[in-house]
Amino acid sequence: MLLNDLTSSVDLRPVRYQFATVGGDSYDDNWLVIDGQVMAPEGSWSFVDPCLLTGEAHQVSAWLRAVAAGSVTVTEPDAEGGLSPDTWFIEPVVAFSLAGRSEGGSAVIRVHLSLEAAPPWQQGDGGADIHQYFVEITMDAAALRHAADEWDLSLASFPPR
């Protein structure tokens, strides 16, 4: 799934289950390893991490479609300036929030990247700033729906086990 505009991009792809064999544990059996390629004004980097459960992964496309439909509200910083994403997961590696909407119908989404997905210059901070580093990407509704379809297609190979 490629989320991109003229200045930034986040490409996320499920590549495998964390554990090849099913062991009977609903969590361990369903961790997906996500390959991420990020390009931001500050630099580019990549990560590979088992950070989404199969069920959580499907929430990503649902959220993208909801943003495209206009049913997600903008997430404002709290009183201290911190951000809490709209859609987050057990592992706080990748998360999403809506930064704004333009009059033309485009949405500015934030892809929050923490811990293993954080840029190299922010790794090793002990996780003190979970969800506070993000890449903003402006996309129109059609592009958001296309990204959601692309994500669902990539998940078809990884059903819940």
XYZ file of C-alpha atoms in Angstrom:
161
model
C 0.000 0.000 0.000
C 1.568 3.214 -1.130
C 0.546 6.450 0.567
C 2.254 9.339 -1.191
C 2.204 12.932 -2.323
C 4.802 15.213 -3.881
C 7.032 15.391 -0.778
C 6.514 12.206 1.244
C 5.623 8.551 0.934
C 5.005 5.557 3.153
C 4.872 2.158 1.491
C 3.670 -0.665 3.776
C 3.522 -4.319 2.790
C 2.806 -7.466 4.793
C 5.560 -9.945 3.925
C 4.944 -12.992 6.157
C 3.614 -14.241 9.442
C 6.135 -13.782 12.239
C 6.007 -17.522 12.972
C 5.740 -19.968 10.080
C 3.999 -22.689 12.049
C 0.702 -22.395 13.895
C 1.157 -23.017 17.601
C -2.391 -22.512 18.867
C -1.873 -19.027 20.323
C -4.213 -16.459 18.773
C -1.614 -13.703 19.105
C 1.562 -15.528 18.113
C -0.156 -17.245 15.191
C -1.374 -13.951 13.714
C 1.513 -11.482 13.909
C 2.311 -10.059 10.479
C 5.755 -8.818 9.559
C 5.382 -5.463 7.823
C 7.984 -4.108 5.414
C 7.952 -0.313 5.389
C 9.709 2.119 3.077
C 9.500 5.756 4.141
C 10.480 8.958 2.373
C 10.063 12.223 4.275
C 11.543 15.695 3.885
C 14.045 14.822 6.661
C 15.282 11.639 4.954
C 14.450 8.106 3.853
C 14.588 4.803 5.725
C 13.060 1.360 5.882
C 11.953 -1.079 8.547
C 10.781 -4.679 8.796
C 8.893 -5.574 11.965
C 6.135 -7.920 13.199
C 3.897 -5.044 14.266
C 0.321 -5.859 13.222
C -2.028 -8.701 14.019
C -4.075 -9.926 11.057
C -7.254 -8.409 12.518
C -5.538 -5.095 13.198
C -4.213 -4.980 9.649
C -7.768 -4.894 8.307
C -8.482 -1.807 10.440
C -5.995 0.130 8.288
C -8.055 -0.156 5.102
C -11.283 0.501 7.011
C -9.761 3.703 8.411
C -8.535 4.833 4.970
C -12.020 4.301 3.530
C -13.590 6.212 6.418
C -11.209 9.130 5.790
C -12.095 9.037 2.080
C -15.801 9.088 3.007
C -15.303 12.087 5.278
C -16.363 10.311 8.457
C -13.084 10.657 10.398
C -12.590 13.806 12.443
C -9.351 15.748 12.531
C -7.052 14.868 15.437
C -5.779 17.962 17.191
C -2.782 18.040 19.539
C -3.558 17.867 23.253
C -2.833 20.733 25.679
C 0.857 19.768 25.817
C 1.130 19.511 22.028
C 1.126 15.691 21.935
C -0.794 13.689 19.370
C -2.854 10.567 19.902
C -3.605 8.684 16.691
C -7.138 7.735 15.622
C -6.105 4.217 14.731
C -3.409 2.488 16.760
C -2.476 -1.082 17.540
C -1.080 -3.344 20.272
C 2.465 -2.731 19.038
C 2.861 1.074 18.849
C 5.051 0.896 15.741
C 2.634 2.236 13.103
C -0.510 4.300 13.695
C -2.700 6.744 11.761
C -4.487 10.033 12.326
C -6.159 12.734 10.283
C -4.329 16.080 10.308
C -6.764 18.049 8.166
C -8.917 18.410 5.096
C -8.656 20.817 2.195
C -11.556 22.590 0.530
C -10.924 20.498 -2.572
C -11.699 17.298 -0.682
C -8.154 16.070 -0.093
C -7.180 14.746 3.313
C -3.894 15.224 5.118
C -3.158 11.982 6.923
C -0.454 11.330 9.466
C 1.376 8.034 9.489
C 2.853 7.785 12.995
C 6.099 5.814 13.115
C 7.589 4.763 16.457
C 10.147 2.326 17.869
C 11.347 0.002 15.070
C 9.627 2.126 12.391
C 10.990 5.451 13.622
C 13.590 7.223 11.528
C 17.171 6.207 12.356
C 17.910 9.572 13.974
C 15.122 8.960 16.525
C 15.726 5.308 17.361
C 17.103 4.400 20.755
C 15.155 7.086 22.628
C 13.495 4.430 24.789
C 10.052 4.981 23.298
C 9.438 8.168 25.254
C 7.798 9.826 22.268
C 5.475 7.067 21.074
C 3.324 8.271 18.148
C 4.906 11.748 18.130
C 6.979 11.299 14.968
C 4.790 11.218 11.876
C 4.851 11.728 8.147
C 2.055 13.862 6.715
C 0.699 12.909 3.311
C -2.016 14.682 1.323
C -4.254 12.408 -0.740
C -7.626 12.736 -2.417
C -10.510 10.357 -1.723
C -9.910 8.232 -4.835
C -6.239 7.725 -3.909
C -7.198 6.772 -0.338
C -9.722 4.207 -1.596
C -7.117 2.835 -4.020
C -4.580 2.493 -1.176
C -7.220 0.682 0.926
C -7.954 -1.713 -1.956
C -4.230 -2.301 -2.470
C -3.782 -3.046 1.255
C -6.717 -5.477 1.304
C -5.308 -7.269 -1.730
C -1.927 -7.657 -0.017
C -3.652 -9.042 3.105
C -5.541 -11.710 1.148
C -2.509 -13.996 1.450
C -2.529 -13.674 5.251
C -5.884 -14.788 6.689
C -6.328 -15.077 10.449
C -4.989 -18.409 11.666
